Short mmCIF file of N, CA and C in Angstrom, two decimals:
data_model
loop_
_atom_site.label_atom_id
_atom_site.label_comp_id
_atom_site.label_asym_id
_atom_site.label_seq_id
_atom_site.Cartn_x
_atom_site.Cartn_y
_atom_site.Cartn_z
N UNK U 51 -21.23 -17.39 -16.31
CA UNK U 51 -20.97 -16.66 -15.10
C UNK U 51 -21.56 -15.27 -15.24
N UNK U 52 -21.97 -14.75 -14.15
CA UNK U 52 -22.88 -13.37 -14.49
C UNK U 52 -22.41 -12.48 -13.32
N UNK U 53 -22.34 -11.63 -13.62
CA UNK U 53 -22.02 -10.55 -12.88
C UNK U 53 -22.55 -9.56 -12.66
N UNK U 54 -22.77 -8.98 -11.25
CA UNK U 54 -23.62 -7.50 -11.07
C UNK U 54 -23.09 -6.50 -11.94
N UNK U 55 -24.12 -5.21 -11.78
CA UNK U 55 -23.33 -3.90 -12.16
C UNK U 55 -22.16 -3.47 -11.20
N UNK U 56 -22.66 -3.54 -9.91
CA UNK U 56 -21.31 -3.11 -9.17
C UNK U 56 -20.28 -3.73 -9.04
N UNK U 57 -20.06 -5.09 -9.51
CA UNK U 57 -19.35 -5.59 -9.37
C UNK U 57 -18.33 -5.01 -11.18
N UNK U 58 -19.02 -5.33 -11.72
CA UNK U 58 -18.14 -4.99 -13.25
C UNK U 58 -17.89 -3.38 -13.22
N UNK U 59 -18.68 -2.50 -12.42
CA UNK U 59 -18.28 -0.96 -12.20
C UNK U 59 -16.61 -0.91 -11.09
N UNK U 60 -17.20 -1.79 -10.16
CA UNK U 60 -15.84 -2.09 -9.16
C UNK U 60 -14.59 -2.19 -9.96
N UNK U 61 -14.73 -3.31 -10.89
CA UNK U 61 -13.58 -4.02 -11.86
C UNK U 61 -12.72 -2.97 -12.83
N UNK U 62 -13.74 -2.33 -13.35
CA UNK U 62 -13.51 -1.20 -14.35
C UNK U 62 -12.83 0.05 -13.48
N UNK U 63 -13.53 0.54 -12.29
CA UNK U 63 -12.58 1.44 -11.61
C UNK U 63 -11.20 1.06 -11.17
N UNK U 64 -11.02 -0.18 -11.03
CA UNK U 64 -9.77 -0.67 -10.46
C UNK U 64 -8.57 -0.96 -11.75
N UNK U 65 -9.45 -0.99 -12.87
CA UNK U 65 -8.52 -1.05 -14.35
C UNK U 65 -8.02 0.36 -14.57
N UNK U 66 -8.70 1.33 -14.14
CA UNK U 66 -8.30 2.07 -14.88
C UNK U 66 -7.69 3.14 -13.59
N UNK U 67 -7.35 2.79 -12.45
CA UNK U 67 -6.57 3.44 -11.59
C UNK U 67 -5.18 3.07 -11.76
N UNK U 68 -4.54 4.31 -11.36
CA UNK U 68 -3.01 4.40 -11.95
C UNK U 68 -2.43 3.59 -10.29
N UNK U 69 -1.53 2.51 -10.41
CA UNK U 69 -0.62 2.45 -9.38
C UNK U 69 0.71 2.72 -9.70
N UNK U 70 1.40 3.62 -8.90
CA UNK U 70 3.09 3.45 -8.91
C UNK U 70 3.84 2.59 -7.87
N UNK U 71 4.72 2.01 -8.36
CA UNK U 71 5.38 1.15 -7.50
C UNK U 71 6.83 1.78 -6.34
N UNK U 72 6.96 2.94 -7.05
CA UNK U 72 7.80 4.09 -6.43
C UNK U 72 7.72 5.35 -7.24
N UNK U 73 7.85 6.50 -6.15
CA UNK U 73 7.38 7.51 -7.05
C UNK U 73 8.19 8.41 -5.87
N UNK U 74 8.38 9.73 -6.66
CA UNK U 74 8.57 10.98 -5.77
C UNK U 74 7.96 12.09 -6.14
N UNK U 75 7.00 12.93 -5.33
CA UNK U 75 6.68 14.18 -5.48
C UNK U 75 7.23 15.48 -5.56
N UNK U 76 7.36 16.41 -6.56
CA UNK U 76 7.69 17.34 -7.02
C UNK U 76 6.37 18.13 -6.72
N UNK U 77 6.60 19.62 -6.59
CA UNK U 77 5.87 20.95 -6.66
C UNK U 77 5.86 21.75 -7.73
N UNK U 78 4.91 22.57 -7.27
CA UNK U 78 5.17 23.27 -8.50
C UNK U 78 6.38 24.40 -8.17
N UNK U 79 6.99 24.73 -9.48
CA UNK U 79 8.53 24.99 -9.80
C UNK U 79 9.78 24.03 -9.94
N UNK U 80 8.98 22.45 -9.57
CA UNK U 80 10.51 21.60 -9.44
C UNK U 80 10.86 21.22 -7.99
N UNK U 81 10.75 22.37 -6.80
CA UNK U 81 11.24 21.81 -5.85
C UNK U 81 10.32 20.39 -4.99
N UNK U 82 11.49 19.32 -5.01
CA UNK U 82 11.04 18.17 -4.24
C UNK U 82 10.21 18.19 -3.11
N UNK U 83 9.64 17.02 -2.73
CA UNK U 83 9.14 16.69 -1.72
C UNK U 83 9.88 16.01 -0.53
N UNK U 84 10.16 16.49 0.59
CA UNK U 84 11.09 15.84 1.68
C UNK U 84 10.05 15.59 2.64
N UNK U 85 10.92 14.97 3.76
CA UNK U 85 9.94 15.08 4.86
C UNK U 85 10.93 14.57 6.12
N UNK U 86 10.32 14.85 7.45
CA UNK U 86 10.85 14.55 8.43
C UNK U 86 10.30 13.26 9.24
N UNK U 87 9.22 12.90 8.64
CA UNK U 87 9.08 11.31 9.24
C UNK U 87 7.81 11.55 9.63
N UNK U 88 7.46 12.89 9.53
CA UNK U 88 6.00 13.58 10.39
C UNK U 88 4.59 13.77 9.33
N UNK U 89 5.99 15.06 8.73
CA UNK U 89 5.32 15.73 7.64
C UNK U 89 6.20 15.99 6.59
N UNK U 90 5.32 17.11 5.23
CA UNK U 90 5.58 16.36 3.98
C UNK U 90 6.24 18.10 3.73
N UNK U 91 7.74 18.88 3.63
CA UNK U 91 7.66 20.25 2.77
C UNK U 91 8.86 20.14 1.71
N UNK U 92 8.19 21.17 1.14
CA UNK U 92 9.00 21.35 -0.37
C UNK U 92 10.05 21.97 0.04
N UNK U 93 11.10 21.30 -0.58
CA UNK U 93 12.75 21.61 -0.31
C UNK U 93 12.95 23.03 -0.65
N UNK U 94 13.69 23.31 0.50
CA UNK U 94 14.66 24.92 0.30
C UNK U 94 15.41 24.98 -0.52
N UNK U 95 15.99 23.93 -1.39
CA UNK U 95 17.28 24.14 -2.09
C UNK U 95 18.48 22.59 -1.98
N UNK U 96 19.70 23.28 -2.31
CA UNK U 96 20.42 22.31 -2.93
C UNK U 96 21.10 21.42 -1.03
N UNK U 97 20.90 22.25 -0.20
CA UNK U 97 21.50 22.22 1.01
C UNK U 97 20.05 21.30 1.75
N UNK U 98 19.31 21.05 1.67
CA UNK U 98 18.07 20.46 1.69
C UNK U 98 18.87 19.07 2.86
N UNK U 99 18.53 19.14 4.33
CA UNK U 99 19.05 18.24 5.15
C UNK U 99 18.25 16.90 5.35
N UNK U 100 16.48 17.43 5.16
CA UNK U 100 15.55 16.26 5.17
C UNK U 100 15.52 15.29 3.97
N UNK U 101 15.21 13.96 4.56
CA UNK U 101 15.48 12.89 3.16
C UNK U 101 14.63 13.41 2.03
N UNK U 102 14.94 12.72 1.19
CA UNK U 102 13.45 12.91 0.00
C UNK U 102 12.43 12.06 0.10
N UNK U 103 11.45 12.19 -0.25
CA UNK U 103 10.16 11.46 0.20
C UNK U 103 10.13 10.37 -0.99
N UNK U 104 10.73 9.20 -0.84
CA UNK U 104 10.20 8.26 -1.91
C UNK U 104 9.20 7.48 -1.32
N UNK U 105 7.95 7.21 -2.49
CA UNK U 105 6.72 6.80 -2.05
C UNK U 105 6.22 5.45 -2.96
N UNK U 106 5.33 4.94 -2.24
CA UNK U 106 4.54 4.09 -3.28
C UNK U 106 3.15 4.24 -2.74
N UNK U 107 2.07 3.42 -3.84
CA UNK U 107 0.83 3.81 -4.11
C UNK U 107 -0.07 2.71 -4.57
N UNK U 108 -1.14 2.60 -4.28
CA UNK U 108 -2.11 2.25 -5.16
C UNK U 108 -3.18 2.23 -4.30
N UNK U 109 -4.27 1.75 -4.44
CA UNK U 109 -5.70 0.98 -3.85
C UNK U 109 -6.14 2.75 -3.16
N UNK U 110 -5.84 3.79 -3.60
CA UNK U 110 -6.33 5.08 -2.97
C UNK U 110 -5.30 5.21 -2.05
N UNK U 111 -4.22 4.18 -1.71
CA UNK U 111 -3.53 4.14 -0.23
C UNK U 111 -2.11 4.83 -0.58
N UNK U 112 -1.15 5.36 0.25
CA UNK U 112 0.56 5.73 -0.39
C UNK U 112 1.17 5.56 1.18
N UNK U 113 2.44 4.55 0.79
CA UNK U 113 3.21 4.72 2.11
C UNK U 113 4.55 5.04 1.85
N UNK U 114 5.25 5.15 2.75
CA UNK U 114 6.26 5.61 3.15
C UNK U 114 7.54 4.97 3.78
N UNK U 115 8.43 4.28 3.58
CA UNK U 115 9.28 3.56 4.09
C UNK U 115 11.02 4.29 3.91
N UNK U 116 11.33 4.99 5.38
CA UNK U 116 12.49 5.41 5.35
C UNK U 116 14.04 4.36 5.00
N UNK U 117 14.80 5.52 4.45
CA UNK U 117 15.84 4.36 3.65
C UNK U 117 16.34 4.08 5.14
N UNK U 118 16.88 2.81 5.01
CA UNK U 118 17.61 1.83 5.78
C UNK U 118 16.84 0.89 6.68
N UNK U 119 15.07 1.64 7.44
CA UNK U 119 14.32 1.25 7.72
C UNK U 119 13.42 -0.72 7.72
N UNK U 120 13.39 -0.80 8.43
CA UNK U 120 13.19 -2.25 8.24
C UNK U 120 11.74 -2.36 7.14
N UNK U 121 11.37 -3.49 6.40
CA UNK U 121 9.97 -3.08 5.94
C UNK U 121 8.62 -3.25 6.32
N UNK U 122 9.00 -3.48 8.04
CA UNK U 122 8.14 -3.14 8.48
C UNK U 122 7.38 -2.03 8.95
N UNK U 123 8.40 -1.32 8.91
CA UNK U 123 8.62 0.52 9.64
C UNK U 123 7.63 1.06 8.58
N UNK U 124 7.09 0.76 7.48
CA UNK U 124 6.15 1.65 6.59
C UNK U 124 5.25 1.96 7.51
N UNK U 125 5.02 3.28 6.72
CA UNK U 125 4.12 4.46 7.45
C UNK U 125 2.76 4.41 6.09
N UNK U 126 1.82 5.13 6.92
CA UNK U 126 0.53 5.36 5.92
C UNK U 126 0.83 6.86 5.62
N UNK U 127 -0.03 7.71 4.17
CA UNK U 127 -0.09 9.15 4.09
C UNK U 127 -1.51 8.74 4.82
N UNK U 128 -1.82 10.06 5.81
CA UNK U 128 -3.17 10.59 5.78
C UNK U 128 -3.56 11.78 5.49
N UNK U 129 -4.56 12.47 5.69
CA UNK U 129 -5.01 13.69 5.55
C UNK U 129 -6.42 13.78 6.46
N UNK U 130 -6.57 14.85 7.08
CA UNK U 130 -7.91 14.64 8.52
C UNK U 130 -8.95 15.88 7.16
N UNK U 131 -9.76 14.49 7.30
CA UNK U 131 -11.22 15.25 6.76
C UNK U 131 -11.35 16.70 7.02
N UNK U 132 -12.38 17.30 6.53
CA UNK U 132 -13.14 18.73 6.74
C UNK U 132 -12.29 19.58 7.66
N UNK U 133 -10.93 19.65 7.68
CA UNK U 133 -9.78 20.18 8.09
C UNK U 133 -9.00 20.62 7.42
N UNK U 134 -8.10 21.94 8.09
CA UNK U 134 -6.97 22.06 7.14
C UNK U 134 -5.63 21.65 8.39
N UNK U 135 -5.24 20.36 8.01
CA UNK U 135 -4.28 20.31 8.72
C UNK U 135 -2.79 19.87 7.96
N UNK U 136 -1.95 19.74 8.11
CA UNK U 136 -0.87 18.96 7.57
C UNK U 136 -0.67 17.79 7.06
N UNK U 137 -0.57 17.55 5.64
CA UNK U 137 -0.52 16.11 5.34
C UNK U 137 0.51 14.96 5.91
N UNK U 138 0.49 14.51 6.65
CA UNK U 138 0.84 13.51 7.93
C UNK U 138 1.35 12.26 7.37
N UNK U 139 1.64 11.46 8.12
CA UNK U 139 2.23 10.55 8.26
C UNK U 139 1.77 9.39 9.24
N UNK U 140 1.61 8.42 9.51
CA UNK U 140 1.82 7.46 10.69
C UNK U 140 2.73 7.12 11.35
N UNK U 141 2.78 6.84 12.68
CA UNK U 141 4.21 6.50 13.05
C UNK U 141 4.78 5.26 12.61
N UNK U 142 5.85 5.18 12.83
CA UNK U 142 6.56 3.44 11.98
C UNK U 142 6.12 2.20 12.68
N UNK U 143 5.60 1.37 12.42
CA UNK U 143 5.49 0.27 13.00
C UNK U 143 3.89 0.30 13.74
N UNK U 144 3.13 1.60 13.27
CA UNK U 144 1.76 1.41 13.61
C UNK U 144 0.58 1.97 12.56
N UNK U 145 -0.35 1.34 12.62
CA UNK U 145 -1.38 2.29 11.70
C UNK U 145 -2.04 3.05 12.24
N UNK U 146 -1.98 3.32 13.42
CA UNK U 146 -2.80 4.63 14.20
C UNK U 146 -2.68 6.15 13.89
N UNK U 147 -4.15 6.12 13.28
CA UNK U 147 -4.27 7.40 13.13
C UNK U 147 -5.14 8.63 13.62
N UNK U 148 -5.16 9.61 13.83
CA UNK U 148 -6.04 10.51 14.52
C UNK U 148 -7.26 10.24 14.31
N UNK U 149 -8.60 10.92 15.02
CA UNK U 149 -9.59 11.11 14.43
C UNK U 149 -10.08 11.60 13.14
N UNK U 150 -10.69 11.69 12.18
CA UNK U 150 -11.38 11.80 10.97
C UNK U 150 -10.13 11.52 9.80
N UNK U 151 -9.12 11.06 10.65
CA UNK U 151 -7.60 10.80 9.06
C UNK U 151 -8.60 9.62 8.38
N UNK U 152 -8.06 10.02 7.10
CA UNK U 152 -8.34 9.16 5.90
C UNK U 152 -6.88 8.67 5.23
N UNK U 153 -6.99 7.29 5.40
CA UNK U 153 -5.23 6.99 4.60
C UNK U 153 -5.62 6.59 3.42
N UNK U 154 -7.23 6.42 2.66
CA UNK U 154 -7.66 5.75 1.43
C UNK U 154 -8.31 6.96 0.33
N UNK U 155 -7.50 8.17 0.51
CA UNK U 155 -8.38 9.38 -0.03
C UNK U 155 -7.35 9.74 -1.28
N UNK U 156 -6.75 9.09 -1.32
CA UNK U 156 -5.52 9.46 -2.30
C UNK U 156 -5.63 8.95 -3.66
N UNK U 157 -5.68 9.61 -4.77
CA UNK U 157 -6.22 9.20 -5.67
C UNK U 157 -4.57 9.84 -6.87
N UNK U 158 -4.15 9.35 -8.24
CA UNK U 158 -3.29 10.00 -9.37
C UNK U 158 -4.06 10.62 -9.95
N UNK U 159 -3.81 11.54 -10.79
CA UNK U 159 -5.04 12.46 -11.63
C UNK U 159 -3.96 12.68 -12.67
N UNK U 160 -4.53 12.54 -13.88
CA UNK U 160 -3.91 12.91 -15.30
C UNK U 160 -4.66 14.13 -16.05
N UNK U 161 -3.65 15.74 -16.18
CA UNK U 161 -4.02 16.20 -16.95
C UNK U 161 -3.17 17.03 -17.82
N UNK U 162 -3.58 16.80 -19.15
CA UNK U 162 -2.60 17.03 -20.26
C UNK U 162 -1.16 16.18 -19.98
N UNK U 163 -1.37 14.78 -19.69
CA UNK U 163 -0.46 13.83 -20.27
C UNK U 163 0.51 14.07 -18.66
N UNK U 164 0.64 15.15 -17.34
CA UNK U 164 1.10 14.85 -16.53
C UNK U 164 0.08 14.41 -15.13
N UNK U 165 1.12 13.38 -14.35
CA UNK U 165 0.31 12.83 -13.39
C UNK U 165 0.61 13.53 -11.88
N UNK U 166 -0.14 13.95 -11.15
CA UNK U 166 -0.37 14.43 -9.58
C UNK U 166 -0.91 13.88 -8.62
N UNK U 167 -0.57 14.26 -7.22
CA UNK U 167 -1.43 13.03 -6.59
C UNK U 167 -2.32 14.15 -6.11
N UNK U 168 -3.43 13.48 -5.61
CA UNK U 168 -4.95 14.24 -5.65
C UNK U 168 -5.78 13.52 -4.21
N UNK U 169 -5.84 14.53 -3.33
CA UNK U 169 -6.80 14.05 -2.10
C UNK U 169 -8.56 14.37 -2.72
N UNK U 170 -8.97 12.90 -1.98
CA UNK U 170 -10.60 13.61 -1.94
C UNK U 170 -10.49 14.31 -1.05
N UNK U 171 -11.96 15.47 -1.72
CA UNK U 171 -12.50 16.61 -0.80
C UNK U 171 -11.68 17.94 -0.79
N UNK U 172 -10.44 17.99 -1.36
CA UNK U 172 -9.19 19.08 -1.30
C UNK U 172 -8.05 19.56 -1.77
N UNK U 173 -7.32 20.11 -1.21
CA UNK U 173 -6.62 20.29 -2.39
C UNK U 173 -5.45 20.17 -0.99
N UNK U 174 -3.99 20.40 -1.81
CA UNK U 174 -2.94 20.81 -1.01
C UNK U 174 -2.49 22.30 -1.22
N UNK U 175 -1.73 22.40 -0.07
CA UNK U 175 -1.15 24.04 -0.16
C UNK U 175 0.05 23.92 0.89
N UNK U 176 -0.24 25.62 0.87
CA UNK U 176 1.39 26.11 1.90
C UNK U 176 0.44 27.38 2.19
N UNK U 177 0.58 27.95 3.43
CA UNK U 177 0.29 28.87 3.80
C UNK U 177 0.72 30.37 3.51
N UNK U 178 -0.53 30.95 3.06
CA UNK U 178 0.32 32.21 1.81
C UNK U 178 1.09 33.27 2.58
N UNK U 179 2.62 33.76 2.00
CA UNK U 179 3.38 34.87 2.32
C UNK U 179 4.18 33.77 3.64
N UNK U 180 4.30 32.67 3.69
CA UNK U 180 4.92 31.72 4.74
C UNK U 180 6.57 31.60 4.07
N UNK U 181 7.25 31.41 5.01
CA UNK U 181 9.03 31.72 4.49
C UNK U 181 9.53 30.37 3.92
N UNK U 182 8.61 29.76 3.80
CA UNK U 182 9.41 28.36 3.14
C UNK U 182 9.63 27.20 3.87
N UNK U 183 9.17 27.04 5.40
CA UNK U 183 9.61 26.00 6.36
C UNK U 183 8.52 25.43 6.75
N UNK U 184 7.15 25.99 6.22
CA UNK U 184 5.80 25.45 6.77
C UNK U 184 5.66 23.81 6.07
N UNK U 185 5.16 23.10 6.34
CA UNK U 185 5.01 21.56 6.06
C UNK U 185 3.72 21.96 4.92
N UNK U 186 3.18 21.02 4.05
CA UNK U 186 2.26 21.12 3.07
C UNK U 186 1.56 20.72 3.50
N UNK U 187 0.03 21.10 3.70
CA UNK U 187 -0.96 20.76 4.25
C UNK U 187 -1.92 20.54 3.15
N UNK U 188 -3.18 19.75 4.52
CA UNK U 188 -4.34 19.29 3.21
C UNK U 188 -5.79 20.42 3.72
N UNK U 189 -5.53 21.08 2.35
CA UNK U 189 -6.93 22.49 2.75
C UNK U 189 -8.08 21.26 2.28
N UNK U 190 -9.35 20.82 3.33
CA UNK U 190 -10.68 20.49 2.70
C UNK U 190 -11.63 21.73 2.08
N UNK U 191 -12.06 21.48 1.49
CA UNK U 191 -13.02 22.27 0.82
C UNK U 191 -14.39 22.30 0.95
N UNK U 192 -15.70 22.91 1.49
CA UNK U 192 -14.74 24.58 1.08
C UNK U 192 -14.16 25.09 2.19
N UNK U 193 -12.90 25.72 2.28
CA UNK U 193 -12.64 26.31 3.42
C UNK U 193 -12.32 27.91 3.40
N UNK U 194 -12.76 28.29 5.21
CA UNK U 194 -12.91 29.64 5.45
C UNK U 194 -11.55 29.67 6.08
N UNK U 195 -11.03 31.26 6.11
CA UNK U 195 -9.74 31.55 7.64
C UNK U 195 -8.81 31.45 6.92
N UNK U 196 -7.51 31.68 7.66
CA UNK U 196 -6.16 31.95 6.83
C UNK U 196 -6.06 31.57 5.33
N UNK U 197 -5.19 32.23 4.53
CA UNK U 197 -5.04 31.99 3.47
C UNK U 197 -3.98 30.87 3.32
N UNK U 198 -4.61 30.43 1.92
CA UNK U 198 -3.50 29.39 1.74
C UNK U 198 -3.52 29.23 -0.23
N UNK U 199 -1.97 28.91 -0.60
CA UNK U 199 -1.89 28.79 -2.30
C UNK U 199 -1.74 27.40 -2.50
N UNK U 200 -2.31 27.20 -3.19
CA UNK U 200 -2.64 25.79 -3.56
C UNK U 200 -1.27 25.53 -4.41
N UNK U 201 -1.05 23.91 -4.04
CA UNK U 201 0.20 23.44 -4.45
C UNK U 201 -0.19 21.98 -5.21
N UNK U 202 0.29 22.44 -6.73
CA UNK U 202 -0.11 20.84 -7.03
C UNK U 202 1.54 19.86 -6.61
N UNK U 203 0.95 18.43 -6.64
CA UNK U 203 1.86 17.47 -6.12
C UNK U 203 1.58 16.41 -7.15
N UNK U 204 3.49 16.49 -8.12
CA UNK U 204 3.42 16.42 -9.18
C UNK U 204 4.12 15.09 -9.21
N UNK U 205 3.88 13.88 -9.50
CA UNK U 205 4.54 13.09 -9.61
C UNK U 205 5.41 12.30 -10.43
N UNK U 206 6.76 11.95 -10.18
CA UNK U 206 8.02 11.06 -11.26
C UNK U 206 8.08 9.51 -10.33
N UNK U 207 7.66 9.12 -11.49
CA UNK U 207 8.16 7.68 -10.93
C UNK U 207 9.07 7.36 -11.06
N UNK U 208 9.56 6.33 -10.57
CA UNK U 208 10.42 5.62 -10.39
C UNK U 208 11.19 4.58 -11.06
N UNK U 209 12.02 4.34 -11.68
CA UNK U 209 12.25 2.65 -12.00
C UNK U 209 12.81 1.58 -10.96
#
């Protein structure tokens, strides 16, 4: 049996991509990842009213399925290309997504032994000197205009 290069390059990228089967995102300092069904922000604290964002992953893809939710209700993550917009969500029960969203841009990244999740083309942030209620957005790169501090999105899996 013989095989192309792209095909055994295909094989080999897919060996060596990380999937989690549940996971939750952390920030940097510790505070969690919540969300409102929309979008994705790092918790205020112990009083924190939005659920926590438990996620799963693989194939570049991460969804979203609220607790009690049927399993059909999973949502896609996206992020809109050459934009800085808010890292998003789909609505439940559809895959429709805006113009230039990418739901396959999502990649784990390992460095020094911890794992993050990682958009092509960008990075994540929060909008700098913002009071804490702004949603985490996806800055593409390179980008001009408001400032923004980059936030890594740190991931614990799950058992």
């Amino acid at each position: 049996m013989k095989f192309s290069f792209a095909a055994i390059t295909a094989f080999a990228a897919a060996a060596m991509a990380k999937n989690f089967d549940k996971f939750t995102v952390a920030t940097d300092g510790g505070a969690q990842l919540v969300t409102d069904g929309q979008y994705f922000y790092k918790a205020t604290g112990p009083n924190e009213k939005r659920p926590l964002a438990i996620l799963s992953g693989g194939d570049g893809k991460v969804t979203f399925t609220a607790e009690g939710a049927a399993p059909t209700g999973w949502q896609n993550l996206y992020v809109i290309e050459k934009a800085v917009q808010p890292l998003s969500m789909t609505v439940p029960h559809s895959g429709a997504t805006p113009i230039n969203a990418n739901i396959s841009a999502f990649s784990v990244k390992t460095v020094d032994g911890v794992d993050y999740l990682d958009a092509d083309g960008g990075s994540f942030a929060l909008p700098t000197g913002g009071n804490g209620t702004a949603p985490i957005y996806f800055v593409a790169l390179p980008h001009t205009g408001p400032a923004y501090e980059v936030v890594k999105l740190y991931i614990n899996e799950l058992n």
